[in-house]
PDB file of C-alpha atoms in Angstrom:
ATOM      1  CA  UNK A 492       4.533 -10.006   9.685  1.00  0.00           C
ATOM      2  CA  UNK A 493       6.907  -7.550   8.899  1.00  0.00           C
ATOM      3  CA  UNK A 494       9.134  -5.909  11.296  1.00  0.00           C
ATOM      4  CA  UNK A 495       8.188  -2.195  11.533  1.00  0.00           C
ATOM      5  CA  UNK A 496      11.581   0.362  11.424  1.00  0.00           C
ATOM      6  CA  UNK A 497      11.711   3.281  13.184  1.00  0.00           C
ATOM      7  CA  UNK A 498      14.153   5.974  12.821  1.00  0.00           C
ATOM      8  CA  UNK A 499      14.837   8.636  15.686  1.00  0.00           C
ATOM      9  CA  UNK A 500      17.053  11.032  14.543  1.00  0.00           C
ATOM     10  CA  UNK A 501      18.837  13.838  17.076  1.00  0.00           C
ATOM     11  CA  UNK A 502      22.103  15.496  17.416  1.00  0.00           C
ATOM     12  CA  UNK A 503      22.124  14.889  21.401  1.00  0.00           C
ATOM     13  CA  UNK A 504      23.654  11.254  21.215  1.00  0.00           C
ATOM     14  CA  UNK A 505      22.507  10.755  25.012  1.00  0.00           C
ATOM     15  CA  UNK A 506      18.804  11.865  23.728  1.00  0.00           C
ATOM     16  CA  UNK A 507      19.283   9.956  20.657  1.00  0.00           C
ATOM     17  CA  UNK A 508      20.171   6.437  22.417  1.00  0.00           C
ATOM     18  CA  UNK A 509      17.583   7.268  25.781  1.00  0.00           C
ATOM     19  CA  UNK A 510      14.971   6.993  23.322  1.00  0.00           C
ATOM     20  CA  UNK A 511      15.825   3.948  21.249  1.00  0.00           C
ATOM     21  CA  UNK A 512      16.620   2.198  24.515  1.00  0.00           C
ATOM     22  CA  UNK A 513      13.168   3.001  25.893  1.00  0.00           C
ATOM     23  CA  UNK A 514      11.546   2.292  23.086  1.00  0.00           C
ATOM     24  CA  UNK A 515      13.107  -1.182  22.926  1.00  0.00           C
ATOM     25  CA  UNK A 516      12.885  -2.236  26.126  1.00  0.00           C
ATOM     26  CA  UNK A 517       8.875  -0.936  26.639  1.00  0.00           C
ATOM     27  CA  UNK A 518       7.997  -2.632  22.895  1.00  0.00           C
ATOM     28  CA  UNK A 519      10.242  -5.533  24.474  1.00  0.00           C
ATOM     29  CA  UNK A 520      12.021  -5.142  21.020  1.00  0.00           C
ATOM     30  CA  UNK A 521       9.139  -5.570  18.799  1.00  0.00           C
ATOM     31  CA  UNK A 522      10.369  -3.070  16.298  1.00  0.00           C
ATOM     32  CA  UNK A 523      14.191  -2.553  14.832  1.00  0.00           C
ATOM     33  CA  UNK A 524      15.613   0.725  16.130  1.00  0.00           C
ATOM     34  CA  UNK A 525      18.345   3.123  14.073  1.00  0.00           C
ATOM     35  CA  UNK A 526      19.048   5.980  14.542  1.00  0.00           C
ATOM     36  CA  UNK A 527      20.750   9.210  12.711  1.00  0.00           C
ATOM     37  CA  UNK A 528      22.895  12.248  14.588  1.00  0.00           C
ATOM     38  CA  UNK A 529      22.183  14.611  12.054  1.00  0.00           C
ATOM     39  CA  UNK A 530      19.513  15.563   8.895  1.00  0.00           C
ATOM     40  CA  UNK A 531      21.962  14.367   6.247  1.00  0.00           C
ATOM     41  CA  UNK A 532      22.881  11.134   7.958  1.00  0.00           C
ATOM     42  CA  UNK A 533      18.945  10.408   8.359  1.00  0.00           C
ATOM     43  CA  UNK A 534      18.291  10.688   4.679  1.00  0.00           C
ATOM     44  CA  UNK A 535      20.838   8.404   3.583  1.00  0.00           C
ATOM     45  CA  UNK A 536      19.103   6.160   6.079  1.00  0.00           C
ATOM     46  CA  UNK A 537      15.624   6.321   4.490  1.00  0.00           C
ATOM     47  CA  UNK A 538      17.251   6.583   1.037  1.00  0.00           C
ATOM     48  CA  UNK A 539      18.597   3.473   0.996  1.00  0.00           C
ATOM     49  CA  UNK A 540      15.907   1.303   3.583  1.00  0.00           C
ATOM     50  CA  UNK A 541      12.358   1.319   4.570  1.00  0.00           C
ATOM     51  CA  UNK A 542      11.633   3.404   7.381  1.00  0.00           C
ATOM     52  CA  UNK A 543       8.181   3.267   8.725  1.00  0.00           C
ATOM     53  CA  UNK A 544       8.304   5.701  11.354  1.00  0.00           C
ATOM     54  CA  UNK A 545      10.811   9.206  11.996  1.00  0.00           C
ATOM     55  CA  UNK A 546      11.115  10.700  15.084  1.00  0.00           C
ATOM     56  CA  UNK A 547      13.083  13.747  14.829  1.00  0.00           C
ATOM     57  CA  UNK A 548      14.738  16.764  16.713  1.00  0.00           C
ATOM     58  CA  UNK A 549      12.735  19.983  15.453  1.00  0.00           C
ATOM     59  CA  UNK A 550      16.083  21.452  16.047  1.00  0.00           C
ATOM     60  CA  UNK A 551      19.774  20.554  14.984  1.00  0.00           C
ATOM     61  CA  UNK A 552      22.506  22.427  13.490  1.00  0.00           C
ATOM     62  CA  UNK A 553      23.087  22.721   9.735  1.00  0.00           C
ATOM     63  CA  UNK A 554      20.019  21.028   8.520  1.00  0.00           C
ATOM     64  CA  UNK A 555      16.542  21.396  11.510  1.00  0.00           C
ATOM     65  CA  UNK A 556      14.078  18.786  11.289  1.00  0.00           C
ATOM     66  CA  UNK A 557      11.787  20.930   9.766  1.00  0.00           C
ATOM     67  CA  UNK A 558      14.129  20.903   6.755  1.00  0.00           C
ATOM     68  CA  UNK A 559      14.587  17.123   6.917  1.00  0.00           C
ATOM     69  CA  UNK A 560      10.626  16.769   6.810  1.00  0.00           C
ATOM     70  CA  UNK A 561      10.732  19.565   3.466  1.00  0.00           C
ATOM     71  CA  UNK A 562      13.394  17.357   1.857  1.00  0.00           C
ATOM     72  CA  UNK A 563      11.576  14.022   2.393  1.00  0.00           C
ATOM     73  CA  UNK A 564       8.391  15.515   0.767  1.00  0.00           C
ATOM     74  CA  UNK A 565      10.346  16.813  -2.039  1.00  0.00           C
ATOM     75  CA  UNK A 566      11.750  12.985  -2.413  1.00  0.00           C
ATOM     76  CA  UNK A 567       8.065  11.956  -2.244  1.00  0.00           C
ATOM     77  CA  UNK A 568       9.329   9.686   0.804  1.00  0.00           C
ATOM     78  CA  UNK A 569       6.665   9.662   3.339  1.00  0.00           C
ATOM     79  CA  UNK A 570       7.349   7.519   6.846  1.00  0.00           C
ATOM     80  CA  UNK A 571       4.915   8.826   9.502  1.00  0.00           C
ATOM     81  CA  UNK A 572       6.918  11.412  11.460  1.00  0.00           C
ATOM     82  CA  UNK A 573       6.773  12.076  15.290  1.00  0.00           C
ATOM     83  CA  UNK A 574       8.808  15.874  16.050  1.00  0.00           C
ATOM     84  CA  UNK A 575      10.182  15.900  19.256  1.00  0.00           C
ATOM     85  CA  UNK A 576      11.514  19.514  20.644  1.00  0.00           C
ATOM     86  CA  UNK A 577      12.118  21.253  23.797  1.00  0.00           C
ATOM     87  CA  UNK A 578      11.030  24.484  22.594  1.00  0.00           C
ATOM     88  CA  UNK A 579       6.947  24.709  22.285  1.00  0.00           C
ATOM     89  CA  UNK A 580       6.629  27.863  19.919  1.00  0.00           C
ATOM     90  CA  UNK A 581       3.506  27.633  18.158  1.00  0.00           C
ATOM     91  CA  UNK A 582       5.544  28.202  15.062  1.00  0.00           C
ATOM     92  CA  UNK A 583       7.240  25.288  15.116  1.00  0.00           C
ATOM     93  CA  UNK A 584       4.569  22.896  15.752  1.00  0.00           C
ATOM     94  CA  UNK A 585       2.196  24.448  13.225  1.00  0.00           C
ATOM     95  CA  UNK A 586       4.280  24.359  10.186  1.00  0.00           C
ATOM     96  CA  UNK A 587       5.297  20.799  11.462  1.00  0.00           C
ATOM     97  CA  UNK A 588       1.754  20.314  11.155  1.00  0.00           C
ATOM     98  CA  UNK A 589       1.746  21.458   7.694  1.00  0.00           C
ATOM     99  CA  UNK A 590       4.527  19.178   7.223  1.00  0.00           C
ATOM    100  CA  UNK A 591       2.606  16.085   7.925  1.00  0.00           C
ATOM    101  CA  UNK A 592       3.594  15.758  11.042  1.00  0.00           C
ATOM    102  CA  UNK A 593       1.456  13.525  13.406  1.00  0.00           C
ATOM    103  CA  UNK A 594       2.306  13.776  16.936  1.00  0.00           C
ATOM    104  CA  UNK A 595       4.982  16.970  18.263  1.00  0.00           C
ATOM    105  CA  UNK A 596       6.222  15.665  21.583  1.00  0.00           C
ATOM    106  CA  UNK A 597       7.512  18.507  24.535  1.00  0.00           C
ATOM    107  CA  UNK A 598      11.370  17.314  25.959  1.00  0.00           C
ATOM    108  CA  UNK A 599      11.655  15.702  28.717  1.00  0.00           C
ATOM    109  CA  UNK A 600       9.233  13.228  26.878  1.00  0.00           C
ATOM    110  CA  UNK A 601       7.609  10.755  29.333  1.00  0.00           C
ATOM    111  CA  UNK A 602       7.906   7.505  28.601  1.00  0.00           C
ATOM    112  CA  UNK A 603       4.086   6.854  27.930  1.00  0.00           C
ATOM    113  CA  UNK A 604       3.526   9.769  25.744  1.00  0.00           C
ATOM    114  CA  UNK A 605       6.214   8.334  23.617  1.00  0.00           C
ATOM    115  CA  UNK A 606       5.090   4.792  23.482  1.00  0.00           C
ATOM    116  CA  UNK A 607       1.508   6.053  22.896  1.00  0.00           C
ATOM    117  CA  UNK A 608       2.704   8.550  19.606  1.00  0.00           C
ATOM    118  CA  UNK A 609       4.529   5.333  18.539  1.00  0.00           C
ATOM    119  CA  UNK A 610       1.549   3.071  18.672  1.00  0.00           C
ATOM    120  CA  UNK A 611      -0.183   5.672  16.889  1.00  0.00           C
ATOM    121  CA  UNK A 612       2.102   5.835  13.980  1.00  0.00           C
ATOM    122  CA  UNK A 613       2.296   2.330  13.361  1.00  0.00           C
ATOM    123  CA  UNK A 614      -1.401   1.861  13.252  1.00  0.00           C
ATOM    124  CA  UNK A 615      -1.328   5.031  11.046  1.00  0.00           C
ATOM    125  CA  UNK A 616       1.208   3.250   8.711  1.00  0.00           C
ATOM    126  CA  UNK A 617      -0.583   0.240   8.594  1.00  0.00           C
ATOM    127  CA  UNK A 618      -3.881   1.946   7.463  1.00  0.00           C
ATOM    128  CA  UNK A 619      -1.525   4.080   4.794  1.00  0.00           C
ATOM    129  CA  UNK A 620       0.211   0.464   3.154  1.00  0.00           C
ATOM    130  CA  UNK A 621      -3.690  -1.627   3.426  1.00  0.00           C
ATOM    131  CA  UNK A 622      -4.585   1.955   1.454  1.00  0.00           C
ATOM    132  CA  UNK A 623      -1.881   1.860  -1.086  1.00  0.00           C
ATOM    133  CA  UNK A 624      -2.063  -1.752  -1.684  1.00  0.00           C
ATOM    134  CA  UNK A 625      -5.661  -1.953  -2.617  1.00  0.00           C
ATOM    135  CA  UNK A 626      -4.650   1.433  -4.799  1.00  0.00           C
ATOM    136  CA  UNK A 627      -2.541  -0.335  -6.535  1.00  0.00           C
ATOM    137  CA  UNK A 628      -4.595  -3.480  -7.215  1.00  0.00           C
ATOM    138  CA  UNK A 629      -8.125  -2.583  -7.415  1.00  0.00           C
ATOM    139  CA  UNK A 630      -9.655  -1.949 -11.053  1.00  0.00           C
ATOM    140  CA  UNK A 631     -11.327   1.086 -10.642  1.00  0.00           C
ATOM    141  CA  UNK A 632     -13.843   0.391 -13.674  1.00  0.00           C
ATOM    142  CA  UNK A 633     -14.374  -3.198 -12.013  1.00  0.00           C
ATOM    143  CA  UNK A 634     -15.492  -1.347  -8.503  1.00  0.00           C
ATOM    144  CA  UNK A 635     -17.734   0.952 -10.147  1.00  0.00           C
ATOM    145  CA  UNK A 636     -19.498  -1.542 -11.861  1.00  0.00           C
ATOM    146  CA  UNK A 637     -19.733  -4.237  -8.615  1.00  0.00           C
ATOM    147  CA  UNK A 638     -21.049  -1.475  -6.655  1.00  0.00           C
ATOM    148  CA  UNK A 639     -23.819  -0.289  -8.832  1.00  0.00           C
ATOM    149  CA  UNK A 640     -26.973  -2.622  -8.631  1.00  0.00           C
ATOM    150  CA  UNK A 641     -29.229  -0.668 -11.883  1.00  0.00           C
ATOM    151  CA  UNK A 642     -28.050  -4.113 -13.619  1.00  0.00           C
ATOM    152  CA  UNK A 643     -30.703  -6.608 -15.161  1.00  0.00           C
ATOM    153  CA  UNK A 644     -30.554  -9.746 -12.976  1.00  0.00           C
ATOM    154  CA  UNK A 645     -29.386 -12.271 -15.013  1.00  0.00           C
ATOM    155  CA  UNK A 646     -26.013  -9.840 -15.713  1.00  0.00           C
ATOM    156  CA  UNK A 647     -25.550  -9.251 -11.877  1.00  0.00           C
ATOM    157  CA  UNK A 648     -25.500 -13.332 -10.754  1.00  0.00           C
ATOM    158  CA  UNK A 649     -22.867 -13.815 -14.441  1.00  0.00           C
ATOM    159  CA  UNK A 650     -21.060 -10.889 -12.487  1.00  0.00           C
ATOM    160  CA  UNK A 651     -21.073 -13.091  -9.098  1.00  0.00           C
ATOM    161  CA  UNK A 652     -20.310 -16.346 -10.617  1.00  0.00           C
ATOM    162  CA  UNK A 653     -16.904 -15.067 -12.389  1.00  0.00           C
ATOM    163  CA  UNK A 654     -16.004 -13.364  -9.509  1.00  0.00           C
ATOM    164  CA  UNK A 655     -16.278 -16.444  -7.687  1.00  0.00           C
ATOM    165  CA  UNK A 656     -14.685 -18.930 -10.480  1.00  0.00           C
ATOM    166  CA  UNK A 657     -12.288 -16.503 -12.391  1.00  0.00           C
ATOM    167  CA  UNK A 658      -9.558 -19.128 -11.108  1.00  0.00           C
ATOM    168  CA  UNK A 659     -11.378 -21.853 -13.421  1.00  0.00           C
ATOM    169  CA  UNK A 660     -11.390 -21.776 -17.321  1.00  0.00           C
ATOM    170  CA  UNK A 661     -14.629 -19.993 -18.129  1.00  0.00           C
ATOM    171  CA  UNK A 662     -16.475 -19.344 -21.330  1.00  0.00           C
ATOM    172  CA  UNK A 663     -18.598 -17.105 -22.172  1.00  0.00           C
ATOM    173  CA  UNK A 664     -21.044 -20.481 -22.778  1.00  0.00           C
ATOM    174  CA  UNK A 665     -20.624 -22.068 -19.444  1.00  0.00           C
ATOM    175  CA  UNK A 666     -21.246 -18.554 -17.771  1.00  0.00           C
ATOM    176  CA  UNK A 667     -24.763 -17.961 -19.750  1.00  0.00           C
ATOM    177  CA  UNK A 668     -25.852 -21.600 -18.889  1.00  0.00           C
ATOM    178  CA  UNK A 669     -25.526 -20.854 -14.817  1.00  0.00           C
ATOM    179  CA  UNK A 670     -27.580 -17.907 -15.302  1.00  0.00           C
ATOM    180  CA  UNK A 671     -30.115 -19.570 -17.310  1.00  0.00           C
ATOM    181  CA  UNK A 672     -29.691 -17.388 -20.925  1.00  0.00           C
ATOM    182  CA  UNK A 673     -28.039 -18.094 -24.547  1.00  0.00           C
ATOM    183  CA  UNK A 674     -24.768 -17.595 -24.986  1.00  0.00           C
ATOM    184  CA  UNK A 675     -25.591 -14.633 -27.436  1.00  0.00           C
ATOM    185  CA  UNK A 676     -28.061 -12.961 -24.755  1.00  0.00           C
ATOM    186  CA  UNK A 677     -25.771 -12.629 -22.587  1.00  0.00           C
ATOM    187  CA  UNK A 678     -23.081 -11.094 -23.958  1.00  0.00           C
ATOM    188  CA  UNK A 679     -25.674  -8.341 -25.393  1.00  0.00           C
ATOM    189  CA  UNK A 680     -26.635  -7.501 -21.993  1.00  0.00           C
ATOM    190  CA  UNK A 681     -22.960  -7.314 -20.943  1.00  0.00           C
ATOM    191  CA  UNK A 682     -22.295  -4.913 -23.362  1.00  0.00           C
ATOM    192  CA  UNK A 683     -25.711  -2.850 -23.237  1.00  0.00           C
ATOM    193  CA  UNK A 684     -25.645  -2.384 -19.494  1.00  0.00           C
ATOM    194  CA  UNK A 685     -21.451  -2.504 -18.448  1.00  0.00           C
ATOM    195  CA  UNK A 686     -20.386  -0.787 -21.981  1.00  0.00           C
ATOM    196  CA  UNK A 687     -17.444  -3.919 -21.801  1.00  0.00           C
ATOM    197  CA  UNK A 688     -17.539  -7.414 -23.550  1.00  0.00           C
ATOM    198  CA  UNK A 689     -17.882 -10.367 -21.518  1.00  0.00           C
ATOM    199  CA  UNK A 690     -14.186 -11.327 -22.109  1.00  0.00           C
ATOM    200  CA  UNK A 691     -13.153  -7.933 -20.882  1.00  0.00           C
ATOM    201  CA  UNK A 692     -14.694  -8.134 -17.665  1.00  0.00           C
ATOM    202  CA  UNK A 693     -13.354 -11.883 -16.952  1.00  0.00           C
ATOM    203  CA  UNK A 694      -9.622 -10.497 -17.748  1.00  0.00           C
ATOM    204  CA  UNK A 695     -10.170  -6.942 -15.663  1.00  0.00           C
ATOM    205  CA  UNK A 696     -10.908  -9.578 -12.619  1.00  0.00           C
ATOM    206  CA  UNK A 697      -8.406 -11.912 -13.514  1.00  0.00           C
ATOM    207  CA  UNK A 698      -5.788  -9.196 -13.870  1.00  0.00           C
ATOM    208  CA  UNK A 699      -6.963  -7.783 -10.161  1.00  0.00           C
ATOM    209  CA  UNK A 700      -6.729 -10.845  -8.735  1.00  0.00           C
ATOM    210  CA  UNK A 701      -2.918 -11.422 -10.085  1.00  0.00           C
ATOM    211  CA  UNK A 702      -1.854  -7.853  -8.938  1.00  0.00           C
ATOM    212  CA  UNK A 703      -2.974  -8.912  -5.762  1.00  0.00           C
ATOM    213  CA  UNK A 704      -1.084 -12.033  -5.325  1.00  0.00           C
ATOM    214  CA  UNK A 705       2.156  -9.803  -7.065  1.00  0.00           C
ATOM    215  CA  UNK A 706       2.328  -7.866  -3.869  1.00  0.00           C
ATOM    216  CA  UNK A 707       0.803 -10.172  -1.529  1.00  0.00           C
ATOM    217  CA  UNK A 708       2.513 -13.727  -2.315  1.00  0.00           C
ATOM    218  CA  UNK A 709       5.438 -15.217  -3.072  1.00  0.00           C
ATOM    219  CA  UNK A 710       4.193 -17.387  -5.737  1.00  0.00           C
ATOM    220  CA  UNK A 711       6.088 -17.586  -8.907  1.00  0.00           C
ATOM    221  CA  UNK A 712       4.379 -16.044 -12.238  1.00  0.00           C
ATOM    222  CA  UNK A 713       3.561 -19.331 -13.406  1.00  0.00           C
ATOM    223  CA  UNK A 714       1.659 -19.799 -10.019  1.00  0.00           C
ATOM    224  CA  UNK A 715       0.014 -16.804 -10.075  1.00  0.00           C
ATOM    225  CA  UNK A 716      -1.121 -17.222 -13.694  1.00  0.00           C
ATOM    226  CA  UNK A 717      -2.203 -20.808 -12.930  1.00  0.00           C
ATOM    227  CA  UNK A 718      -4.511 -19.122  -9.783  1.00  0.00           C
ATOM    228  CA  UNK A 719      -5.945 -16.331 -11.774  1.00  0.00           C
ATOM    229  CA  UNK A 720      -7.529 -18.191 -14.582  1.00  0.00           C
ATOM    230  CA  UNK A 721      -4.762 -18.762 -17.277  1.00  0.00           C
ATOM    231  CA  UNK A 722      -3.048 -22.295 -18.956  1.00  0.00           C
ATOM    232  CA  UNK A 723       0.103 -20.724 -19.552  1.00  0.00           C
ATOM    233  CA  UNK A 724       2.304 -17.721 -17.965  1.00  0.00           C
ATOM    234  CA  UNK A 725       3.407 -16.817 -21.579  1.00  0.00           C
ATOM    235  CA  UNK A 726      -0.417 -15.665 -22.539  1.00  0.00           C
ATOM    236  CA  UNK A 727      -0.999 -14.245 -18.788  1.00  0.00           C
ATOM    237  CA  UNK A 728       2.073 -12.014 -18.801  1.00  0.00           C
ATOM    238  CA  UNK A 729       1.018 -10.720 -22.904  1.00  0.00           C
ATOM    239  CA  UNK A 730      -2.126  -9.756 -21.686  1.00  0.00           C
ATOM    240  CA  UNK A 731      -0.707  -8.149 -18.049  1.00  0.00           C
ATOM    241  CA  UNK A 732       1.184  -6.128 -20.458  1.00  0.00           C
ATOM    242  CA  UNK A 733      -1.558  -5.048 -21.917  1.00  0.00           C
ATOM    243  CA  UNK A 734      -3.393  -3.880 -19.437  1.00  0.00           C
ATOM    244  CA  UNK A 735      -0.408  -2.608 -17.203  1.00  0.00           C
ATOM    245  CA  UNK A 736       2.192  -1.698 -19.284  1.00  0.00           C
ATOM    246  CA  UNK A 737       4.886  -3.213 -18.155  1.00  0.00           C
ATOM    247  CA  UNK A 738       4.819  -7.395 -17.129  1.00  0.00           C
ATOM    248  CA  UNK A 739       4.131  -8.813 -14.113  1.00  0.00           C
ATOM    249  CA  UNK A 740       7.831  -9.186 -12.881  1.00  0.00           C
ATOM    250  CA  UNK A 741       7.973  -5.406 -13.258  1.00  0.00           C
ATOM    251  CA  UNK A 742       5.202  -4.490 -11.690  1.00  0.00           C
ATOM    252  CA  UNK A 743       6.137  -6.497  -8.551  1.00  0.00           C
ATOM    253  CA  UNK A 744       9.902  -5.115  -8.727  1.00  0.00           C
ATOM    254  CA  UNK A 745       8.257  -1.602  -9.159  1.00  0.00           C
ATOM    255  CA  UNK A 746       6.293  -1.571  -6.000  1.00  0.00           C
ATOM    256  CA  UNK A 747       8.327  -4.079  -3.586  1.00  0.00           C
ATOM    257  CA  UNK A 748       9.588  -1.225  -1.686  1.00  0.00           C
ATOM    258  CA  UNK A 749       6.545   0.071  -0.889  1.00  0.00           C
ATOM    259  CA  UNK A 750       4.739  -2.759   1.637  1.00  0.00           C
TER     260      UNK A 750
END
């Protein structure tokens, strides 16, 4: 599982370090701990690494953290953020708030209010990368058409049997002989009640599948076109291409960075 990094950022180095030390000894070291003195410092930090969580000073010289938070958005980088301040003007918390901001902690901070923000935020990260993985894998027109049940019968158990053999090589044949029709029938039905060819719908769950193991796996391209469905990676990255726009090395260099 990956290690989750969290950034605390404050020009007090004795508040700075009293927080990573606490929250390394209480997670018994469970997450990797940097930190950043200032606002500029911070966002070469998350520039050039993953940060999961930032916890930062509401208030430092030259650049606040209110600023830092304005210049992440305007990056469109988004690690959950914890404020920490000792100054509890609604102001400040409020546009925090509007900031994205999910917990505002009060200096002193006690040592369980901390550690209970920081749980928080992870769990709250975790939810946000399951949310942008299956964004960036699911087929919308694929969901929409598993979810809706208006379909004749004999289309709905086709449906179920490629979605449970898309790995295999399957015709259009084999698929209307497990559901009991001609070859012909069914792929009239598939286009009267799901507007899409048979073919189509076999490659829009193929291609789900591979987008999948692209961000999931390690696998090589060949592997991952031998597991969704296709003979060769030559014909399985042509047709990725098609329906992605760019190939399938792309796409997993393109997102790496974000789970």
């Amino acid at each position: 599982m990956e290690e989750k990094v969290i950034l605390v950022v404050d020009d007090e180095p004795r508040s700075r370090q009293g927080i990573k030390k606490t929250i390394e000894r209480v997670s018994h070291h469970q997450y990797e701990v940097i930190t950043a003195a200032n606002a500029e410092e911070a966002i070469k930090r998350i520039d050039n690494e993953k940060i999961h969580v930032l916890i930062t000073d509401i208030r430092m010289p030259e650049v606040s953290g209110l600023e830092l938070l304005r210049k992440l958005k305007e990056k469109a980088k988004d690690p959950v953020v914890i404020v920490i301040s000792a100054y509890s003007e609604f102001e400040y918390a409020h546009e925090a708030l509007e900031l994205g901001v999910v917990n505002y902690l009060l200096k002193p901070i006690a040592k369980e209010k901390l550690m209970e923000a920081i749980e928080k935020a992870i769990e709250l990260e975790n939810q946000r990368k399951k949310t942008g993985m299956f964004n960036k894998i699911v087929d919308d027109k694929l969901m929409e058409m598993q979810q809706l049940s208006k379909y004749n019968r004999a289309v709905k158990e086709a449906m179920d049997y490629i979605d449970q053999h898309y790995d295999e090589e399957l015709t259009l044949k084999e698929v209307a002989k497990q559901v009991h029709l001609n070859a012909s029938y069914l792929s009239a039905l598939f286009k009267e009640e799901l507007q899409i060819t048979f073919s189509e719908y076999l490659t829009r769950k193929r291609m789900q599948e591979a987008k999948k193991l692209l961000l999931s796996t390690d696998f090589t391209i060949a592997e991952i076109a031998e597991k969704s469905g296709y003979q060769t990676s030559k014909y399985f990255i042509r047709l990725f291409k098609q329906f992605e726009d760019m190939t399938p090395n792309a796409f997993r260099k393109h997102n790496e960075n974000d789970f």
